[in-house]
Coordinates of C-alpha atoms in Angstrom, one line a residue:
Chain A
M1 CA -11.4 -40.1 17.1
E2 CA -11.4 -36.6 18.6
S3 CA -13.2 -33.9 16.7
I4 CA -10.8 -31.0 15.7
A5 CA -13.4 -28.8 14.1
R6 CA -17.2 -28.9 14.0
A7 CA -19.7 -26.6 12.2
R8 CA -23.5 -26.7 12.3
Q9 CA -25.5 -24.5 10.0
L10 CA -22.5 -22.2 9.7
V11 CA -23.4 -18.9 7.9
K12 CA -21.4 -15.9 6.7
K13 CA -23.5 -13.1 5.2
Y14 CA -22.4 -9.7 3.9
A15 CA -24.6 -6.7 3.1
H16 CA -25.5 -8.0 -0.4
T17 CA -24.2 -11.5 -0.6
V18 CA -24.2 -14.8 1.3
A19 CA -20.7 -16.3 1.1
V20 CA -21.5 -19.4 3.2
A21 CA -25.1 -20.4 3.4
G22 CA -25.4 -22.8 6.3
I23 CA -22.9 -25.7 6.1
D24 CA -22.3 -28.6 8.4
F25 CA -19.0 -30.5 8.7
E26 CA -16.9 -32.3 11.2
I27 CA -13.2 -32.7 10.9
L28 CA -11.4 -35.4 12.9
E29 CA -8.0 -35.5 14.4
N30 CA -5.2 -36.5 12.2
E31 CA -7.2 -36.5 8.9
C32 CA -6.6 -34.4 5.9
F33 CA -9.8 -32.7 5.0
G34 CA -10.3 -30.7 1.8
F35 CA -12.8 -28.1 0.7
I36 CA -13.1 -28.2 -3.1
G37 CA -15.2 -26.1 -5.3
P38 CA -15.1 -23.4 -8.0
N39 CA -14.0 -19.8 -7.3
G40 CA -16.5 -18.0 -5.2
A41 CA -17.9 -21.3 -3.7
G42 CA -17.2 -20.0 -0.2
K43 CA -14.2 -22.2 0.5
T44 CA -11.9 -19.4 1.6
T45 CA -14.6 -17.8 3.7
A46 CA -15.2 -21.1 5.5
M47 CA -11.5 -21.4 6.1
K48 CA -11.2 -17.8 7.4
M49 CA -14.0 -18.5 9.9
L50 CA -12.1 -21.6 11.0
Y51 CA -8.8 -19.8 11.6
C52 CA -10.6 -17.0 13.5
F53 CA -10.1 -14.3 10.9
L54 CA -13.7 -13.7 10.1
P55 CA -16.6 -13.7 12.6
R56 CA -19.5 -15.9 11.6
T57 CA -23.0 -14.5 11.0
G58 CA -24.9 -17.6 12.2
G59 CA -24.7 -21.2 13.3
T60 CA -22.2 -22.8 15.6
L61 CA -18.5 -23.4 15.1
E62 CA -16.0 -25.1 17.3
V63 CA -12.3 -25.3 16.5
L64 CA -9.9 -27.3 18.8
G65 CA -12.7 -27.5 21.3
R66 CA -13.4 -23.8 21.5
D67 CA -15.7 -21.2 20.0
P68 CA -13.7 -18.8 17.7
S69 CA -15.8 -15.9 18.8
V70 CA -14.6 -16.3 22.4
H71 CA -10.9 -15.9 23.1
P72 CA -9.7 -16.7 19.6
E73 CA -6.1 -16.3 20.8
L74 CA -6.4 -19.6 22.7
I75 CA -7.3 -21.4 19.4
K76 CA -4.8 -19.6 17.3
R77 CA -2.0 -20.7 19.7
D78 CA -2.4 -24.2 18.4
L79 CA -3.1 -23.3 14.8
G80 CA -1.0 -23.0 11.7
V81 CA -2.3 -21.0 8.8
I82 CA -0.9 -20.9 5.3
P83 CA -2.9 -18.2 3.4
Q84 CA -3.5 -17.9 -0.3
D85 CA -1.7 -14.5 -0.4
T86 CA 2.0 -14.9 0.1
N87 CA 2.1 -12.4 3.0
L88 CA 5.7 -13.0 4.1
D89 CA 7.3 -10.0 5.8
T90 CA 9.4 -8.4 3.1
D91 CA 11.2 -6.2 5.5
L92 CA 12.8 -9.3 7.1
N93 CA 15.0 -12.0 5.6
V94 CA 14.1 -15.7 5.5
F95 CA 15.3 -16.6 9.0
E96 CA 14.0 -13.5 10.6
N97 CA 10.6 -14.2 9.1
L98 CA 10.4 -17.3 11.1
T99 CA 11.9 -16.0 14.4
C100 CA 9.7 -12.8 14.2
Y101 CA 6.7 -15.0 13.6
A102 CA 7.7 -17.2 16.6
R103 CA 7.6 -14.0 18.7
Y104 CA 4.0 -13.5 17.9
F105 CA 3.3 -16.8 19.5
G106 CA 5.4 -15.8 22.5
I107 CA 8.1 -18.5 21.8
P108 CA 11.3 -17.5 23.6
H109 CA 14.2 -16.5 21.4
A110 CA 16.5 -19.5 21.8
A111 CA 13.7 -22.0 21.2
A112 CA 12.5 -19.9 18.2
S113 CA 15.9 -20.0 16.6
A114 CA 16.3 -23.7 17.0
R115 CA 12.8 -24.3 15.6
A116 CA 13.4 -22.0 12.7
A117 CA 16.6 -23.8 11.7
E118 CA 14.8 -27.1 12.0
L119 CA 11.9 -25.9 9.8
L120 CA 14.3 -24.4 7.2
D121 CA 15.8 -27.8 6.9
F122 CA 12.4 -29.4 6.6
V123 CA 11.4 -27.2 3.6
H124 CA 14.9 -27.4 2.1
L125 CA 15.7 -23.7 2.5
T126 CA 18.7 -23.9 4.8
E127 CA 20.9 -22.3 2.2
K128 CA 18.5 -19.4 1.8
R129 CA 18.7 -18.6 5.5
T130 CA 19.9 -15.0 5.1
S131 CA 18.3 -14.3 1.7
E132 CA 15.8 -11.5 1.4
I133 CA 12.2 -12.5 0.4
E134 CA 12.5 -10.9 -3.1
E135 CA 15.3 -13.2 -4.0
L136 CA 13.1 -16.3 -3.5
S137 CA 11.1 -18.1 -6.3
S138 CA 7.4 -18.5 -5.8
G139 CA 7.9 -22.2 -4.9
M140 CA 10.5 -21.2 -2.2
R141 CA 8.1 -18.5 -0.9
R142 CA 5.4 -21.1 -0.5
R143 CA 7.7 -23.5 1.3
L144 CA 8.8 -20.7 3.6
L145 CA 5.1 -19.9 4.3
I146 CA 4.6 -23.6 5.2
A147 CA 7.6 -23.4 7.6
R148 CA 6.2 -20.2 9.1
G149 CA 2.8 -21.9 9.6
L150 CA 4.6 -24.7 11.5
I151 CA 6.6 -22.5 13.8
N152 CA 4.4 -23.0 16.8
S153 CA 4.2 -26.8 16.2
P154 CA 0.4 -26.6 15.5
R155 CA -2.1 -29.4 16.1
L156 CA -4.1 -28.1 13.1
L157 CA -2.7 -26.7 9.9
I158 CA -5.0 -24.8 7.6
L159 CA -3.9 -24.3 4.0
D160 CA -5.7 -22.1 1.4
E161 CA -4.7 -23.2 -2.1
P162 CA -1.3 -24.5 -1.0
T163 CA 0.1 -25.1 -4.5
V164 CA -1.7 -22.6 -6.7
G165 CA 0.6 -21.1 -9.4
L166 CA 3.5 -23.6 -8.8
D167 CA 5.3 -25.7 -11.3
P168 CA 4.9 -29.5 -11.1
Q169 CA 8.2 -30.1 -9.2
A170 CA 7.4 -27.5 -6.6
R171 CA 3.9 -28.9 -6.2
H172 CA 5.1 -32.4 -5.7
L173 CA 7.7 -31.2 -3.1
I174 CA 4.8 -29.5 -1.2
W175 CA 2.7 -32.6 -1.4
N176 CA 5.5 -34.7 0.0
K177 CA 5.9 -32.3 2.9
L178 CA 2.2 -32.4 3.7
R179 CA 2.3 -36.2 3.7
E180 CA 5.2 -36.0 6.1
L181 CA 3.2 -33.8 8.4
R182 CA 0.3 -36.2 8.3
A183 CA 2.7 -38.9 9.5
Q184 CA 3.6 -36.5 12.4
N185 CA -0.1 -36.4 13.5
V186 CA -0.8 -32.9 12.3
T187 CA -4.4 -32.5 11.1
L188 CA -4.7 -30.8 7.8
I189 CA -7.5 -28.7 6.3
L190 CA -7.0 -27.4 2.8
T191 CA -8.9 -25.8 0.0
T192 CA -7.9 -26.5 -3.6
H193 CA -9.4 -26.3 -7.0
Y194 CA -7.0 -28.9 -8.3
M195 CA -8.9 -32.2 -8.1
D196 CA -5.8 -34.3 -8.5
E197 CA -4.4 -32.6 -5.4
A198 CA -7.6 -33.3 -3.4
A199 CA -7.6 -36.9 -4.5
E200 CA -3.9 -37.2 -3.8
L201 CA -3.9 -35.7 -0.3
C202 CA -7.3 -35.8 1.3
D203 CA -9.0 -38.5 3.3
R204 CA -12.2 -36.7 2.9
V205 CA -13.4 -33.8 0.8
A206 CA -16.4 -31.5 0.9
V207 CA -17.6 -30.3 -2.5
M208 CA -18.7 -26.7 -2.2
D209 CA -20.7 -24.6 -4.6
K210 CA -22.5 -21.3 -4.1
G211 CA -21.9 -21.3 -0.3
T212 CA -23.3 -24.8 0.3
I213 CA -21.7 -28.3 0.6
L214 CA -23.0 -30.6 -2.1
A215 CA -21.3 -33.8 -0.9
T216 CA -18.8 -34.9 1.7
G217 CA -16.8 -38.1 1.7
N218 CA -13.7 -40.0 0.8
P219 CA -12.6 -39.2 -2.7
R220 CA -12.7 -42.8 -4.0
E221 CA -16.1 -43.4 -2.4
L222 CA -17.5 -40.2 -3.9
I223 CA -16.2 -41.3 -7.3
R224 CA -17.9 -44.7 -6.9
A225 CA -21.1 -43.2 -5.7
H226 CA -21.5 -40.4 -8.1
I227 CA -19.7 -41.6 -11.3
G228 CA -18.8 -45.3 -11.2
Q229 CA -15.6 -46.9 -12.3
E230 CA -14.9 -45.4 -15.7
V231 CA -15.7 -42.5 -18.0
L232 CA -15.9 -42.6 -21.8
E233 CA -15.7 -39.3 -23.6
L234 CA -17.4 -39.3 -26.9
N235 CA -16.4 -36.4 -29.2
L236 CA -19.6 -35.2 -31.0
T237 CA -18.0 -33.5 -33.9
G238 CA -19.9 -34.6 -37.0
I239 CA -22.3 -36.7 -35.0
D240 CA -26.0 -36.2 -34.3
P241 CA -26.1 -36.0 -30.4
N242 CA -29.8 -37.1 -30.3
A243 CA -29.0 -40.3 -32.1
A244 CA -26.1 -41.0 -29.9
L245 CA -28.1 -40.3 -26.8
A246 CA -30.9 -42.7 -28.0
E247 CA -28.3 -45.4 -28.5
L248 CA -26.8 -44.9 -25.1
R249 CA -30.2 -44.8 -23.3
R250 CA -30.4 -48.6 -23.9
L251 CA -27.3 -49.1 -21.8
P252 CA -26.8 -49.1 -18.0
V253 CA -24.9 -45.8 -18.1
K254 CA -25.3 -42.2 -17.0
V255 CA -24.7 -39.6 -19.7
E256 CA -23.8 -35.9 -19.4
A257 CA -23.4 -33.5 -22.3
S258 CA -21.0 -30.6 -22.2
G259 CA -19.8 -28.6 -25.2
Q260 CA -18.9 -30.9 -28.0
K261 CA -18.6 -34.0 -25.8
L262 CA -20.7 -36.6 -24.2
Y263 CA -19.4 -38.0 -20.8
I264 CA -20.6 -41.5 -20.3
H265 CA -20.3 -42.7 -16.7
C266 CA -20.2 -46.5 -16.3
E267 CA -18.9 -49.5 -14.4
D268 CA -17.4 -51.4 -17.2
G269 CA -16.0 -49.2 -19.9
R270 CA -14.8 -51.9 -22.2
Q271 CA -18.3 -53.3 -22.8
V272 CA -19.8 -49.9 -23.6
L273 CA -16.8 -49.0 -25.7
H274 CA -17.3 -52.2 -27.7
L275 CA -21.0 -51.5 -28.3
L276 CA -20.4 -48.0 -29.4
T277 CA -17.6 -48.9 -31.8
E278 CA -19.9 -51.6 -33.2
S279 CA -22.5 -48.9 -33.9
G280 CA -19.8 -47.0 -35.8
Y281 CA -18.8 -44.4 -33.3
R282 CA -15.2 -43.3 -33.4
H283 CA -13.2 -40.7 -31.3
I284 CA -13.9 -42.2 -27.9
T285 CA -11.6 -41.9 -25.0
R286 CA -11.8 -44.4 -22.2
R287 CA -10.4 -43.5 -18.8
P288 CA -10.9 -44.1 -15.1
A289 CA -13.4 -41.9 -13.3
T290 CA -11.8 -39.1 -11.3
L291 CA -12.7 -36.6 -8.6
E292 CA -12.9 -34.1 -11.3
D293 CA -15.9 -35.9 -12.8
V294 CA -17.6 -35.8 -9.4
F295 CA -16.8 -32.2 -9.0
L296 CA -18.1 -31.3 -12.5
T297 CA -21.2 -33.5 -12.2
L298 CA -22.1 -31.9 -8.9
T299 CA -21.4 -28.3 -9.8
G300 CA -22.4 -28.5 -13.4
R301 CA -20.1 -28.8 -16.4
D302 CA -20.6 -25.3 -17.6
L303 CA -18.1 -22.6 -16.8
V304 CA -18.7 -20.9 -13.6
D305 CA -18.0 -17.2 -13.4
Chain B
M1 CA -15.6 -5.6 22.0
I2 CA -11.9 -4.6 22.3
N3 CA -9.6 -7.5 23.0
L4 CA -6.3 -5.8 23.8
S5 CA -3.4 -7.5 25.4
I6 CA 0.3 -7.0 26.2
R7 CA 1.0 -8.9 23.0
F8 CA 1.0 -5.5 21.2
S9 CA 4.7 -5.4 22.3
R10 CA 5.4 -8.2 19.9
V11 CA 4.2 -6.0 17.0
W12 CA 6.3 -3.1 18.4
H13 CA 9.3 -5.4 18.5
R14 CA 8.8 -6.4 14.9
N15 CA 8.8 -2.7 13.8
F16 CA 11.9 -2.1 16.0
D17 CA 13.8 -5.0 14.4
V18 CA 13.0 -3.6 10.9
F19 CA 14.0 -0.1 12.1
V20 CA 17.4 -1.4 13.4
K21 CA 18.0 -3.2 10.1
Y22 CA 17.5 0.0 8.1
M23 CA 18.8 2.3 10.8
Y24 CA 21.2 4.3 8.7
V25 CA 18.8 4.9 5.8
S26 CA 16.0 6.0 8.2
L27 CA 18.4 8.1 10.2
I28 CA 19.0 10.4 7.2
G29 CA 15.2 10.6 6.5
N30 CA 14.5 11.4 10.1
L31 CA 17.1 14.0 10.6
G32 CA 17.3 15.6 7.2
D33 CA 14.2 17.8 7.5
P34 CA 14.4 19.1 11.1
I35 CA 18.1 19.9 10.8
L36 CA 17.6 21.6 7.5
Y37 CA 14.9 23.9 9.0
L38 CA 17.1 24.6 11.9
V39 CA 20.2 25.5 9.8
A40 CA 18.5 27.1 6.8
M41 CA 15.8 29.1 8.7
G42 CA 17.5 29.5 12.1
F43 CA 21.1 30.2 11.2
G44 CA 20.5 31.3 7.6
L45 CA 17.3 33.4 7.6
G46 CA 17.7 34.1 11.3
T47 CA 20.8 36.3 10.9
F48 CA 18.7 38.9 9.0
L49 CA 16.0 39.0 11.5
G50 CA 17.5 40.2 14.8
T51 CA 15.5 39.0 17.7
I52 CA 12.0 37.7 18.2
E53 CA 10.4 38.0 21.6
G54 CA 13.7 38.9 23.0
V55 CA 15.7 35.9 21.7
S56 CA 17.6 35.0 18.5
Y57 CA 15.6 33.6 15.7
V58 CA 17.2 30.1 15.9
Q59 CA 16.4 30.1 19.6
F60 CA 12.8 31.0 18.8
L61 CA 12.6 28.3 16.2
A62 CA 14.3 25.3 17.9
P63 CA 11.5 24.4 20.4
G64 CA 9.0 24.2 17.6
I65 CA 11.2 22.2 15.3
I66 CA 11.6 19.6 18.1
V67 CA 7.9 19.0 18.6
S68 CA 7.2 19.2 14.8
A69 CA 9.8 16.4 14.3
A70 CA 7.7 14.3 16.8
M71 CA 4.5 15.1 14.9
F72 CA 6.0 14.2 11.5
A73 CA 7.7 11.0 12.6
A74 CA 4.5 9.7 14.3
T75 CA 2.3 10.7 11.5
Y76 CA 4.5 9.1 8.9
E77 CA 4.6 5.8 10.7
C78 CA 0.9 5.5 11.3
T79 CA -0.1 6.7 7.8
Y80 CA 2.1 5.5 5.0
M81 CA 3.9 2.7 6.9
S82 CA 0.8 1.3 8.6
F83 CA -1.2 1.5 5.3
L84 CA 1.6 -0.3 3.5
K85 CA 1.6 -3.1 6.1
M86 CA -2.2 -3.3 6.1
I87 CA -3.0 -3.2 2.4
H88 CA 0.0 -3.9 0.3
L89 CA 2.2 -6.2 2.3
K90 CA -0.6 -8.0 4.1
T91 CA 1.6 -8.0 7.2
Y92 CA -1.4 -7.4 9.4
D93 CA -3.2 -10.4 7.9
A94 CA -0.2 -12.6 8.7
I95 CA 0.0 -11.4 12.3
I96 CA -3.6 -11.7 13.3
V97 CA -3.8 -15.4 12.6
T98 CA -1.4 -15.8 15.5
P99 CA -2.4 -15.2 19.1
V100 CA -1.8 -11.4 18.4
N101 CA -5.2 -9.9 17.8
I102 CA -6.0 -7.0 15.5
E103 CA -6.3 -4.6 18.5
D104 CA -2.8 -5.6 19.5
V105 CA -1.5 -4.8 16.0
V106 CA -3.1 -1.4 15.9
V107 CA -1.8 -0.5 19.4
G108 CA 1.6 -1.9 18.5
D109 CA 1.8 0.4 15.5
I110 CA 0.6 3.5 17.5
V111 CA 3.1 2.8 20.3
W112 CA 5.7 2.3 17.6
G113 CA 4.8 5.7 16.0
T114 CA 5.2 7.2 19.4
S115 CA 8.6 5.6 19.9
K116 CA 9.7 6.8 16.5
A117 CA 8.6 10.3 17.5
L118 CA 10.8 10.0 20.6
F119 CA 13.7 8.9 18.5
S120 CA 13.5 11.6 15.8
A121 CA 12.7 14.5 18.1
G122 CA 15.2 13.2 20.6
I123 CA 18.0 13.6 18.1
V124 CA 16.8 17.1 17.3
C125 CA 17.0 17.8 21.1
V126 CA 20.6 16.6 21.1
V127 CA 21.4 18.9 18.2
V128 CA 19.6 21.8 19.8
A129 CA 21.5 21.2 23.1
A130 CA 24.8 20.9 21.2
C131 CA 24.2 24.3 19.7
G132 CA 23.8 25.7 23.2
L133 CA 20.1 26.5 22.8
M134 CA 18.8 24.7 26.0
H135 CA 18.6 27.2 28.8
S136 CA 16.8 25.4 31.6
A137 CA 16.8 22.1 33.5
W138 CA 13.1 22.0 32.8
A139 CA 14.2 20.8 29.3
L140 CA 14.7 17.4 30.9
L141 CA 10.9 17.1 30.6
L142 CA 11.1 17.4 26.9
P143 CA 11.0 13.6 26.3
L144 CA 7.7 13.4 28.2
L145 CA 6.3 16.2 26.0
I146 CA 7.6 14.5 22.9
L147 CA 5.9 11.2 23.9
I148 CA 2.6 13.0 24.4
V149 CA 2.8 14.7 21.0
G150 CA 3.9 11.5 19.4
F151 CA 1.0 9.5 20.9
H152 CA -1.4 12.3 19.9
F153 CA -0.4 12.3 16.2
A154 CA 0.1 8.6 16.0
S155 CA -3.5 8.0 17.1
L156 CA -4.8 10.7 14.8
A157 CA -2.8 9.2 11.9
M158 CA -4.2 5.8 12.7
C159 CA -7.8 7.2 12.6
V160 CA -7.0 8.6 9.1
T161 CA -5.5 5.2 8.1
S162 CA -8.7 3.4 9.2
T163 CA -10.6 5.3 6.4
C164 CA -7.9 5.7 3.9
P165 CA -8.7 4.2 0.5
N166 CA -5.3 4.7 -1.1
F167 CA -2.0 6.6 -0.8
D168 CA -3.3 9.7 -2.5
Y169 CA -5.7 10.3 0.3
Y170 CA -2.7 10.9 2.6
S171 CA -1.4 13.8 0.5
Y172 CA -4.7 15.5 1.2
F173 CA -4.2 14.9 4.9
F174 CA -0.7 16.2 4.8
E175 CA -1.5 19.2 2.6
L176 CA -4.7 20.2 4.2
F177 CA -3.9 19.4 7.8
I178 CA -0.4 18.5 8.8
T179 CA 1.5 21.2 6.8
P180 CA -0.9 24.1 7.8
L181 CA -0.4 23.0 11.4
F182 CA 3.4 23.1 10.9
F183 CA 3.3 26.6 9.5
F184 CA 0.6 28.2 11.7
S185 CA 1.3 26.8 15.2
G186 CA 3.8 29.5 16.2
I187 CA 6.9 27.6 15.2
F188 CA 8.2 30.1 12.7
F189 CA 6.6 33.4 14.0
P190 CA 4.7 34.4 17.1
L191 CA 1.0 34.3 16.9
T192 CA 0.7 37.6 18.7
H193 CA 0.2 39.6 15.4
F194 CA -2.7 37.4 14.3
P195 CA -6.2 39.0 14.6
P196 CA -7.9 37.6 17.7
W197 CA -10.2 35.1 15.8
L198 CA -7.2 33.7 13.9
R199 CA -5.3 33.4 17.2
L200 CA -8.2 31.4 18.6
V201 CA -8.1 29.1 15.6
A202 CA -4.4 28.6 16.0
H203 CA -4.9 27.7 19.6
C204 CA -7.2 24.9 18.6
S205 CA -4.2 23.3 17.0
P206 CA -2.5 20.7 19.4
L207 CA 0.8 21.6 17.8
T208 CA 0.5 25.3 19.0
H209 CA 0.2 24.0 22.6
A210 CA 3.1 21.6 22.1
V211 CA 5.2 24.5 20.8
E212 CA 4.3 26.7 23.7
L213 CA 5.1 24.0 26.2
S214 CA 8.4 23.2 24.5
R215 CA 9.5 26.8 24.4
A216 CA 8.6 27.2 28.1
L217 CA 10.6 24.1 29.1
I218 CA 13.6 25.1 27.1
M219 CA 13.6 28.7 28.3
G220 CA 12.6 27.9 31.8
Y221 CA 9.5 30.1 32.2
P222 CA 6.1 28.9 33.2
P223 CA 3.9 28.0 30.2
P224 CA 1.1 30.5 29.5
H225 CA -1.7 28.1 30.2
A226 CA -0.2 24.8 31.0
A227 CA -3.3 22.9 32.1
I228 CA -5.2 23.8 29.0
S229 CA -2.2 22.9 26.7
V230 CA -1.7 19.5 28.3
S231 CA -5.4 18.8 28.1
I232 CA -5.6 19.7 24.5
L233 CA -2.8 17.3 23.8
I234 CA -3.9 14.4 25.9
I235 CA -7.8 14.3 25.9
P236 CA -8.2 14.2 22.1
A237 CA -5.3 11.7 21.9
I238 CA -7.2 9.2 24.2
I239 CA -10.4 9.6 22.2
L240 CA -8.5 9.2 18.9
F241 CA -6.6 6.2 20.2
Y242 CA -9.9 4.4 21.1
V243 CA -11.6 5.4 17.9
S244 CA -8.7 4.3 15.8
I245 CA -8.7 0.8 17.4
V246 CA -12.5 0.4 16.8
R247 CA -12.4 1.7 13.2
M248 CA -9.3 -0.4 12.2
K249 CA -10.9 -3.5 13.6
K250 CA -14.0 -2.8 11.6
R251 CA -12.0 -2.2 8.5
I252 CA -10.0 -5.4 8.7
I253 CA -12.4 -7.9 10.2
K254 CA -15.4 -7.9 7.9

């Protein structure tokens, strides 16, 4: 499959901080690739270098077969960007937002109007065609941003936190739209700190922390490799953690402590649960392992500022 | 490296669309001030003043009001309006992820500021002509002068915007620079009674030269020092234009 974006030792430094500290990744055509990580991990910076907004400090970067530092406009022609800030043009109404944006791409007026109407239909905003931006809910604004990002029929769509701050209905609607785009052979790159979103949408994810990539892979494979099948959460209230740990050390499990809980990673939760209840432990939750466990294991369970 | 293209016209077009949408509101804003000065000062105060330099006060005033309208319109567009689009509305951020680069955005806004100057000062010209205050066919060159003045102040304003941390900063720019220019560039009274050193200072003001050129075109006499006046308007404008692009790029692309 063709490579859509490729980075080698990509670095972004500022006067006093290193936002991206030498990362490698390759994104293939028609996949959905996610950058996940805590706030300040460098996800947005990496994305901004991808969509030719920020110049890199070091390393190599290729997007759609070109170097963003040389003629970025040729890359941007085939790129759709959905930024984290809802930067719709508040001086223009819904439809004008799309046609005006089409003009930035040099799309002729008639084609732009047709495409705008088609996209409003795609994001279910046809009735809002003549509404002003202030009249839209945050979910509608995000959908309009997606329509705007698609105005030039991009090969690659880059989304920075596409569903942050939205209610569950609005989130699911956007997820469905992104799946439809996948079916239309659009490559998607997104950042998110919602792990369920990453697991739901992404073929592959890169877990970022402090400007580096800790792991890259398919969400299910990452879960299997780093956690196992299941997780048991043992509430430590009223329990001596050392005794519990000594007990667990005899079993084929990995244990992590965080706050008032022990997280027990294992292949067969039923067996471990049985042993623990026999030893008198109560307040145990058994659940399948998730990307969130991978994320927290790799980045540390403690709160990151 | 400056990466400028004809795509700046797409940014201009966006501003034009918004302008057309709010045409009537902005018409009042654009015309209010200059017409007020012309009526209140020219016809009001003027009736008590007799003649200045051999002409009625309103006749003396009108040429300066035309070019000052150009200065204010261009300055307003490339200070408050550009800052709003850059910082608050993030319009610039939205545009520069399309094939339109940041240089195109800055130039699009400067050219827009210049167009707005032409529009605002052009209407004042029409009012002045309707009052029978145009006395020479040379006045047909006024649009060209207005374009130069508009471009000069739009570029200057964009330079200020490139370093502006917040809206309050602009009130310093207006109070310490633009307003003094307005009052001491020979619009309201001749500079002939200034002591020589102050006259020299006043002649450093680009607006003084714009006023002299405007008055000469309207009355149909040769401007006192045309070459110097045109140079003082154009040369700094080109430098400011270049500097504003470089500085805005540095500000937005970190």
